[in-house]
Coordinates of C-alpha atoms and ligand atoms in Angstrom, one line a residue:
X1 CA -17.3 -15.3 0.9
X2 CA -18.3 -11.6 2.6
X3 CA -15.2 -9.6 2.5
X4 CA -15.4 -5.8 3.9
X5 CA -12.9 -3.4 2.1
X6 CA -12.0 -0.4 4.5
X7 CA -10.6 2.2 1.8
X8 CA -12.2 0.6 -1.4
X9 CA -11.7 4.0 -3.0
X10 CA -7.7 3.6 -3.1
X11 CA -5.1 2.6 -5.6
X12 CA -5.2 -1.5 -4.3
X13 CA -9.3 -1.1 -2.8
X14 CA -10.8 -0.3 -5.9
X15 CA -8.8 -2.8 -7.8
X16 CA -9.6 -5.5 -5.0
X17 CA -13.3 -5.2 -4.9
X18 CA -13.5 -6.4 -8.9
X19 CA -10.7 -9.1 -8.3
X20 CA -12.8 -10.5 -5.3
X21 CA -16.2 -10.0 -7.1
X22 CA -15.1 -11.4 -10.4
X23 CA -13.9 -14.5 -8.1
X24 CA -17.9 -14.6 -6.6
X25 CA -17.3 -13.3 -3.7
X26 CA -19.8 -10.7 -2.2
X27 CA -18.2 -7.3 -1.8
X28 CA -19.3 -4.1 0.9
X29 CA -16.6 -0.9 1.2
X30 CA -16.1 2.2 2.8
X31 CA -14.0 5.3 2.1
X32 CA -14.1 8.7 2.7
X33 CA -12.2 10.0 -0.2
X34 CA -9.3 11.3 1.9
X35 CA -7.0 10.0 -1.0
X36 CA -8.4 12.0 -4.0
X37 CA -7.7 15.0 -1.2
X38 CA -4.0 14.4 -0.3
X39 CA -3.2 14.0 -4.0
X40 CA -4.8 17.4 -4.6
X41 CA -3.0 18.8 -1.5
X42 CA 0.2 18.0 -3.4
X43 CA -1.1 19.7 -6.4
X44 CA -1.2 17.0 -8.4
X45 CA -3.7 15.0 -9.9
X46 CA -3.9 10.5 -10.6
X47 CA -2.2 9.9 -14.2
X48 CA -5.0 7.6 -14.7
X49 CA -7.8 9.8 -14.7
X50 CA -10.7 8.4 -12.1
X51 CA -14.1 9.1 -12.1
X52 CA -16.4 10.0 -9.4
X53 CA -17.8 7.0 -6.8
X54 CA -21.3 7.1 -8.6
X55 CA -20.1 6.6 -11.8
X56 CA -17.6 4.0 -10.4
X57 CA -20.1 2.1 -9.0
X58 CA -22.4 2.1 -11.9
X59 CA -19.7 0.8 -14.2
X60 CA -19.3 -2.1 -11.5
X61 CA -22.5 -3.0 -11.5
X62 CA -22.9 -3.3 -15.6
X63 CA -19.2 -5.1 -16.0
X64 CA -19.6 -7.5 -13.1
X65 CA -23.7 -7.8 -12.8
X66 CA -23.2 -7.5 -9.0
X67 CA -23.5 -4.8 -6.8
X68 CA -20.9 -3.0 -4.7
X69 CA -22.3 -2.0 -1.6
X70 CA -20.5 1.2 -0.7
X71 CA -21.2 3.9 2.3
X72 CA -19.2 7.2 2.2
X73 CA -17.7 7.4 6.0
X74 CA -14.8 7.7 8.2
X75 CA -13.1 5.0 10.1
X76 CA -12.6 7.3 13.2
X77 CA -16.4 7.5 13.0
X78 CA -16.7 4.6 15.4
X79 CA -20.5 4.2 15.6
X80 CA -20.7 4.7 11.6
X81 CA -17.9 1.8 11.3
X82 CA -19.8 -0.4 13.3
X83 CA -23.1 -0.2 12.0
X84 CA -22.2 -1.1 8.7
X85 CA -20.0 -4.1 10.0
X86 CA -23.1 -4.9 12.1
X87 CA -25.2 -4.9 9.0
X88 CA -22.9 -6.5 6.6
X89 CA -21.6 -9.3 8.8
X90 CA -18.5 -10.2 7.0
X91 CA -16.6 -13.2 6.7
X92 CA -13.3 -11.2 6.3
X93 CA -12.5 -7.6 6.7
X94 CA -9.4 -6.2 4.4
X95 CA -8.3 -3.1 5.8
X96 CA -6.6 -0.9 3.4
X97 CA -8.0 2.3 4.9
X98 CA -5.0 4.1 6.0
X99 CA -2.4 6.9 4.9
X100 CA 0.0 5.4 3.1
X101 CA 2.6 7.5 2.4
X102 CA 6.2 8.2 4.3
X103 CA 7.2 11.3 2.8
X104 CA 3.4 13.0 3.9
X105 CA 4.0 11.7 7.1
X106 CA 7.2 13.7 7.2
X107 CA 6.2 16.9 5.9
X108 CA 5.9 18.7 9.9
X109 CA 4.0 18.0 12.6
X110 CA 0.8 18.3 11.7
X111 CA 1.3 15.7 8.8
X112 CA 2.6 13.2 11.3
X113 CA 0.1 13.6 14.4
X114 CA -2.3 13.6 11.4
X115 CA -0.7 10.3 10.0
X116 CA -0.6 8.5 13.3
X117 CA -4.5 9.5 14.6
X118 CA -5.8 8.3 11.3
X119 CA -3.9 4.7 11.1
X120 CA -3.6 4.1 14.6
X121 CA -6.8 4.9 15.8
X122 CA -9.0 4.2 12.5
X123 CA -7.2 0.7 13.0
X124 CA -8.2 0.7 16.8
X125 CA -12.0 1.1 15.9
X126 CA -11.8 -1.8 13.6
X127 CA -10.4 -4.0 16.4
X128 CA -13.2 -2.9 18.6
X129 CA -15.9 -3.0 15.9
X130 CA -14.8 -6.4 15.1
X131 CA -15.4 -7.2 18.7
X132 CA -18.6 -6.0 19.1
X133 CA -20.5 -7.0 15.9
X134 CA -18.4 -9.7 14.2
X135 CA -15.9 -11.3 16.1
X136 CA -15.9 -14.4 14.0
X137 CA -14.5 -12.4 11.2
X138 CA -11.1 -12.7 9.8
X139 CA -9.2 -9.5 9.6
X140 CA -6.8 -9.2 6.9
X141 CA -4.6 -6.1 7.8
X142 CA -2.2 -3.9 5.6
X143 CA 1.2 -3.5 7.2
X144 CA 4.2 -2.8 5.0
X145 CA 7.5 -4.5 4.8
X146 CA 9.0 -0.9 5.8
X147 CA 7.8 -2.0 9.3
X148 CA 11.3 -4.2 9.7
X149 CA 13.8 -1.5 8.1
X150 CA 16.9 -2.7 6.8
X151 CA 18.8 -4.8 9.3
X152 CA 22.1 -6.9 8.5
X153 CA 20.6 -10.0 9.1
X154 CA 17.8 -12.1 7.4
X155 CA 14.2 -10.6 7.9
X156 CA 11.6 -13.9 9.1
X157 CA 7.9 -13.7 8.8
X158 CA 7.0 -11.4 11.7
X159 CA 8.4 -14.1 14.3
X160 CA 11.8 -15.6 15.2
X161 CA 13.4 -18.0 17.6
X162 CA 15.6 -16.8 19.7
X163 CA 18.1 -17.8 22.6
X164 CA 19.2 -15.5 25.5
X165 CA 20.6 -16.2 28.2
X166 CA 20.2 -19.7 28.2
X167 CA 16.5 -19.8 27.2
X168 CA 14.2 -19.7 24.3
X169 CA 11.5 -18.2 22.8
X170 CA 9.5 -17.3 19.8
X171 CA 9.2 -13.7 19.8
X172 CA 8.2 -10.8 17.2
X173 CA 11.5 -10.1 14.9
X174 CA 12.6 -6.6 15.7
X175 CA 10.8 -3.6 13.8
X176 CA 13.0 -0.5 13.1
X177 CA 10.5 1.5 10.3
X178 CA 12.2 4.6 8.3
X179 CA 9.2 6.8 8.5
X180 CA 6.3 8.3 10.8
X181 CA 3.9 6.5 8.4
X182 CA 5.9 3.0 8.8
X183 CA 6.3 3.7 12.7
X184 CA 2.0 4.0 12.3
X185 CA 2.1 -0.1 11.2
X186 CA 4.4 -1.1 13.6
X187 CA 1.6 0.2 15.9
X188 CA -1.2 -1.3 14.5
X189 CA 0.8 -4.5 14.0
X190 CA 1.3 -4.7 18.3
X191 CA -2.8 -3.3 18.3
X192 CA -3.6 -6.1 16.3
X193 CA -1.5 -8.9 17.9
X194 CA -3.0 -7.9 21.5
X195 CA -6.4 -7.8 20.2
X196 CA -5.7 -11.3 19.1
X197 CA -4.4 -12.7 22.2
X198 CA -7.0 -11.0 24.4
X199 CA -9.9 -11.4 22.7
X200 CA -9.4 -14.5 20.3
X201 CA -9.9 -12.4 16.9
X202 CA -8.2 -14.0 13.9
X203 CA -5.9 -11.9 12.1
X204 CA -3.5 -12.1 9.2
X205 CA -0.9 -9.1 9.3
X206 CA 0.3 -8.5 5.6
X207 CA 3.7 -7.1 5.8
X208 CA 3.6 -5.9 2.0
X209 CA 6.5 -4.4 -0.3
X210 CA 5.6 -1.4 -2.7
X211 CA 3.3 -2.5 -5.6
X212 CA 3.4 -1.1 -9.0
X213 CA 1.2 -1.0 -11.9
X214 CA -1.8 0.2 -13.6
X215 CA -4.0 -2.9 -14.2
X216 CA -5.7 -5.6 -13.3
X217 CA -6.9 -8.5 -16.1
X218 CA -10.6 -8.7 -15.0
X219 CA -10.9 -4.6 -15.0
X220 CA -11.2 -4.9 -19.0
X221 CA -11.2 -1.8 -21.0
X222 CA -13.8 0.3 -19.8
X223 CA -11.9 3.6 -18.4
X224 CA -14.3 3.9 -15.3
X225 CA -13.1 0.9 -13.9
X226 CA -9.3 1.8 -13.7
X227 CA -7.5 2.2 -10.6
X228 CA -5.9 5.9 -9.7
X229 CA -2.1 6.1 -10.3
X230 CA 0.0 8.7 -8.7
X231 CA 3.7 10.1 -9.5
X232 CA 3.8 13.1 -6.8
X233 CA 6.7 12.8 -4.5
X234 CA 4.3 11.5 -1.6
X235 CA 1.7 9.2 -3.3
X236 CA 3.9 7.8 -6.3
X237 CA 5.7 5.1 -5.6
X238 CA 9.1 4.4 -7.1
X239 CA 8.5 2.4 -10.2
X240 CA 5.0 4.2 -10.8
X241 CA 7.1 7.7 -10.6
X242 CA 9.3 6.0 -12.6
X243 CA 6.9 5.0 -15.5
X244 CA 5.3 8.5 -15.4
X245 CA 8.5 10.3 -15.5
X246 CA 9.8 7.9 -18.8
X247 CA 6.6 8.9 -20.6
X248 CA 7.1 12.6 -20.4
X249 CA 10.9 12.2 -20.9
X250 CA 11.8 13.5 -17.4
X251 CA 15.3 11.6 -16.3
X252 CA 14.4 8.9 -13.4
X253 CA 14.8 10.2 -9.9
X254 CA 17.0 7.5 -8.4
X255 CA 17.3 9.0 -5.0
X256 CA 21.2 8.9 -3.6
X257 CA 23.2 6.0 -5.1
X258 CA 20.2 4.0 -5.5
X259 CA 21.5 0.8 -3.6
X260 CA 18.5 1.1 -1.4
X261 CA 16.9 -2.6 -1.6
X262 CA 13.3 -3.5 -1.2
X263 CA 10.9 -5.9 -1.9
X264 CA 8.3 -5.0 -5.0
X265 CA 4.9 -6.5 -6.6
X266 CA 2.8 -6.0 -9.4
X267 CA -0.6 -4.6 -8.4
X268 CA -1.9 -8.5 -9.9
X269 CA 0.5 -10.3 -7.5
X270 CA -0.9 -8.0 -4.6
X271 CA -4.6 -9.2 -5.3
X272 CA -3.7 -12.6 -6.1
X273 CA -2.0 -12.6 -2.6
X274 CA -4.7 -11.0 -0.7
X275 CA -7.2 -12.9 -2.1
X276 CA -4.9 -16.2 -0.8
X277 CA -5.0 -14.5 2.8
X278 CA -8.7 -14.3 2.7
X279 CA -9.6 -17.7 1.1
X280 CA -6.8 -19.7 3.4
X281 CA -8.0 -18.1 6.9
X282 CA -6.0 -18.8 10.1
X283 CA -7.6 -20.6 12.8
X284 CA -9.6 -18.6 15.5
X285 CA -7.8 -16.5 17.6
X286 CA -4.5 -17.0 15.3
X287 CA -2.3 -13.8 14.4
X288 CA -0.5 -14.7 11.7
X289 CA 2.4 -12.6 9.5
X290 CA 3.0 -12.9 5.5
X291 CA 5.5 -10.9 4.0
X292 CA 4.3 -10.0 0.7
X293 CA 6.4 -9.3 -2.5
X294 CA 7.3 -10.7 -5.5
X295 CA 10.9 -9.9 -5.6
X296 CA 13.6 -7.7 -4.2
X297 CA 15.4 -5.2 -6.4
X298 CA 17.6 -2.2 -5.8
X299 CA 15.9 1.2 -7.0
X300 CA 18.8 1.5 -9.7
X301 CA 18.1 -1.9 -10.7
X302 CA 14.5 -0.8 -11.2
X303 CA 15.2 2.1 -13.1
X304 CA 17.3 -0.2 -15.6
X305 CA 14.1 -2.1 -15.9
X306 CA 12.2 1.1 -16.6
X307 CA 14.9 2.1 -19.0
X308 CA 14.3 -1.2 -21.0
X309 CA 10.9 -1.3 -20.7
X310 CA 10.8 2.3 -22.5
X311 CA 13.0 1.4 -25.1
X312 CA 10.6 -1.3 -25.8
X313 CA 8.0 1.1 -26.5
X314 CA 9.8 4.0 -28.5
X315 CA 11.1 5.8 -25.6
X316 CA 14.3 7.3 -24.3
X317 CA 14.7 7.3 -20.9
X318 CA 17.4 8.7 -18.9
X319 CA 18.3 8.0 -15.5
X320 CA 19.6 10.6 -12.7
X321 CA 20.6 10.3 -8.9
X322 CA 19.1 13.1 -7.2
X323 CA 20.3 14.0 -3.6
X324 CA 18.4 11.8 -1.4
X325 CA 15.8 13.5 0.3
X326 CA 14.9 10.6 3.0
X327 CA 17.2 9.5 5.9
X328 CA 17.7 5.8 5.2
X329 CA 20.6 3.8 4.5
X330 CA 21.8 3.6 0.8
X331 CA 24.0 0.6 0.9
X332 CA 22.6 -2.5 3.1
X333 CA 21.9 -5.9 3.3
X334 CA 18.4 -7.0 2.6
X335 CA 17.5 -10.5 2.4
X336 CA 13.5 -10.9 3.6
X337 CA 11.5 -14.2 3.7
X338 CA 7.9 -14.6 1.8
X339 CA 7.6 -18.4 1.8
X340 CA 3.9 -18.5 3.9
X341 CA 2.6 -17.2 0.5
X342 CA 4.1 -19.5 -1.5
X343 CA 3.3 -22.8 0.5
X344 CA -0.7 -21.4 -0.2
X345 CA -0.1 -21.3 -3.8
X346 CA 1.5 -18.0 -4.7
X347 CA 2.6 -17.6 -8.1
X348 CA 5.1 -14.7 -8.6
X349 CA 4.8 -12.6 -12.0
X350 CA 8.6 -12.8 -12.3
X351 CA 8.7 -10.3 -15.6
X352 CA 8.8 -6.7 -13.8
X353 CA 10.0 -5.5 -17.8
X354 CA 6.5 -6.9 -19.2
X355 CA 4.6 -5.3 -16.6
X356 CA 6.4 -1.9 -17.0
X357 CA 5.8 -2.1 -20.6
X358 CA 1.8 -2.3 -20.2
X359 CA 2.2 0.5 -17.6
X360 CA 3.9 2.7 -20.0
X361 CA 1.6 1.6 -22.7
X362 CA -1.6 2.7 -20.6
X363 CA 0.4 6.0 -19.4
X364 CA 1.6 7.1 -22.8
X365 CA -2.1 8.7 -23.6
X366 CA -2.0 10.0 -20.5
X367 CA 1.5 12.1 -21.6
X368 CA -0.2 15.6 -21.7
X369 CA -2.1 15.5 -18.2
X370 CA 1.1 14.2 -16.7
X371 CA 3.3 16.8 -18.3
X372 CA 1.0 19.4 -17.2
X373 CA 2.1 18.4 -13.6
X374 CA 6.0 18.3 -14.6
X375 CA 7.3 20.8 -11.8
X376 CA 5.9 18.5 -8.9
X377 CA 7.9 15.4 -9.8
X378 CA 11.4 16.4 -8.3
X379 CA 10.8 16.0 -4.5
X380 CA 11.0 18.7 -1.8
X381 CA 10.1 17.0 1.4
X382 CA 13.1 16.0 3.2
X383 CA 13.3 13.8 7.0
X384 CA 15.2 16.5 8.4
X385 CA 12.4 18.9 7.9
X386 CA 14.9 21.6 5.9
X387 CA 13.4 22.3 2.9
X388 CA 10.1 22.9 1.2
X389 CA 8.7 24.2 -2.1
X390 CA 6.4 27.4 -1.4
X391 CA 2.8 27.2 -2.4
X392 CA 2.7 23.1 -3.0
X393 CA 2.2 21.8 0.3
X394 CA -0.7 23.3 2.5
X395 CA 0.1 24.2 6.0
X396 CA -2.3 21.9 7.2
X397 CA -3.3 18.0 6.1
X398 CA -7.0 16.9 5.6
X399 CA -8.9 17.3 8.7
X400 CA -11.4 14.4 9.2
Ligands
NAD1 P1 -5.0 4.5 -1.2 O1 -4.4 5.6 -0.4 O2 -4.6 4.8 -2.6 O3 -5.7 3.6 -0.5 C1 -5.9 3.8 1.0 C2 -7.8 4.7 0.8 O4 -8.5 4.5 2.0 C3 -8.1 5.8 -0.2 O5 -9.0 5.3 -0.5 C4 -8.4 6.8 1.5 O6 -9.3 7.6 1.1 C5 -9.2 5.8 2.3 N1 -9.0 6.0 3.8 C6 -7.9 6.6 4.5 N2 -8.0 7.0 5.5 C7 -9.7 6.3 5.7 C8 -10.6 6.6 7.0 N3 -10.2 7.3 8.1 N4 -11.6 6.7 6.6 C9 -12.3 5.9 5.3 N5 -11.4 5.9 4.1 C10 -10.2 6.3 4.7 O7 -3.2 3.4 -0.5 P2 -3.2 2.4 -1.3 O8 -2.2 2.5 -2.5 O9 -4.3 1.6 -2.0 O10 -2.6 1.0 0.4 C11 -3.7 0.4 0.7 C12 -3.0 0.0 2.1 O11 -1.8 -0.8 1.7 C13 -2.8 1.0 3.1 O12 -3.0 0.9 4.4 C14 -1.2 0.9 2.8 O13 -0.3 1.6 3.6 C15 -0.7 -0.3 2.7 N6 0.4 -0.5 1.2 C16 0.3 0.0 0.1 C17 1.6 -0.3 -0.6 C18 1.5 0.2 -2.0 O14 2.6 0.2 -2.8 N7 0.4 0.8 -2.2 C19 2.6 -1.2 -0.4 C20 2.8 -2.0 1.2 C21 1.3 -1.4 1.8
USQ2 N1 12.8 6.1 -4.8 C1 13.5 7.0 -5.5 N2 13.0 7.7 -6.4 C2 11.9 8.0 -6.3 C3 11.2 7.4 -5.1 C4 11.3 6.4 -4.4 O1 14.9 6.6 -5.5 O2 11.5 8.8 -7.2 C5 13.4 5.3 -3.3 C6 13.1 5.6 -1.7 O3 14.2 6.4 -1.6 C7 13.2 4.1 -1.1 C8 12.5 3.7 -2.1 O4 12.7 3.8 -3.6 O5 14.6 4.0 -0.8 C9 11.0 3.1 -2.5 O6 10.3 4.1 -2.0 P1 8.5 4.1 -2.3 O7 8.3 5.7 -2.4 O8 8.3 3.3 -3.5 O9 8.1 3.5 -1.2 P2 8.0 3.9 0.3 O10 8.1 5.4 0.8 O11 9.0 2.7 1.2 O12 6.4 3.4 0.3 C10 5.7 2.6 -0.4 C11 4.1 2.8 0.1 C12 3.6 2.4 1.2 C13 4.5 0.9 1.6 C14 5.9 0.8 1.5 C15 6.3 -0.8 1.1 O13 3.8 4.1 -0.6 O14 2.3 2.5 1.4 O15 4.2 0.9 3.0 O16 5.8 1.3 -0.1 S1 7.9 -0.9 1.5 O17 8.6 -0.1 1.1 O18 8.2 -2.2 2.0 O19 8.0 -0.2 2.9

């Protein structure tokens, strides 16, 4: 299949381009390198060193014997996007090209506006461009489990049956997201669902849990093929941050009581699931939702798993409970479904400790690199907007 990846320079995009190419697909991708600038704005670096796109493309060609067709550009540049899609004529478009951080979207007015403009307008451009130049293509749109929030009932996959005042319907399950970033995903969901309904586009909206991990098997040993891995308060996700903290002897930063529960999945499972979605497209005009995660864990349970993996590689790991910078429930019910992907053949990894052990082994050689940024590990971006560490976050976000 011909697969177009928006956000191909990112944590997941770079790995997905390789995973799909190894399976025989033809891949094209776009990126404006915004993620590199956001992490720089946080005063941080990727714990795993990453290379320039020309270096990445050369290593890709050598390893896979095939080109990755790449163009640098912004999804907000409609003509650029439409022309690229028109030239490539994809069977599937995987849209990963958004600003992915909840804390970044909560820094201040400018960052929340930037997040909404980039994510919602970029996704609208993808929908319009599809309609104009490749209406038969299948959109695999990355949403987030965080769209649902933490309701006190089970979470279905996108829709639920409801009986109200004696009448029945199948309606979108209510969304109660926890940040301006997560809200952009809800807006995207509504726009995507609407575009499928009125234009007959086909889409899979993936409600993905929190991803962790440093590698997938196809990457081999060439360091140029590795994906980035961040540990700052905005772009490092929980397990990735914990693993970097363990490597430098920093206590693991569990926020609040640590009973917050989320769906998590290793990067290799994320690749497996996205590929299942791509290779099993919906019917023409269908909008469907997949919840995508390996298993649900509390943040405390994850910290314990990182401690266990740490002791297996000789690290003495401390866990500390920090004042929670976020406004979120710390004790709650959480029971989402994830049956659709299982029905299509998804085999969850299940061994989180083994996966974290691989991460720690990958990160140990980068100890000095992470240690040099030790001061940016503890969070200071609060949902109530009251505290900022001066000198770390610039006044305005990256302008596109
Ligand atoms: P990432 O920031 O590493 O990747 C996104 C890429 O898109 C970056 O390389 C960035 O430069 C690019 N990009 C952003 N805006 C762009 C624009 N306007 N034009 C062109 N390129 C643009 O993030 P990721 O962790 O790889 O996440 C990918 C997607 O998956 C995001 O939509 C994110 O919200 C979603 N997601 C991620 C996770 C996770 O834990 N990593 C979990 C659930 C959902
Ligand atoms: N947390 C800690 N300590 C930390 C970091 C996080 O206790 O050092 C806690 C947070 O308070 C939260 C949970 O861990 O309760 C998850 O936080 P996270 O930063 O790993 O994940 P989140 O902000 O939800 O965002 C990440 C990705 C985002 C994706 C989302 C999937 O950055 O792109 O959409 O995971 S989900 O969480 O299912 O919405």
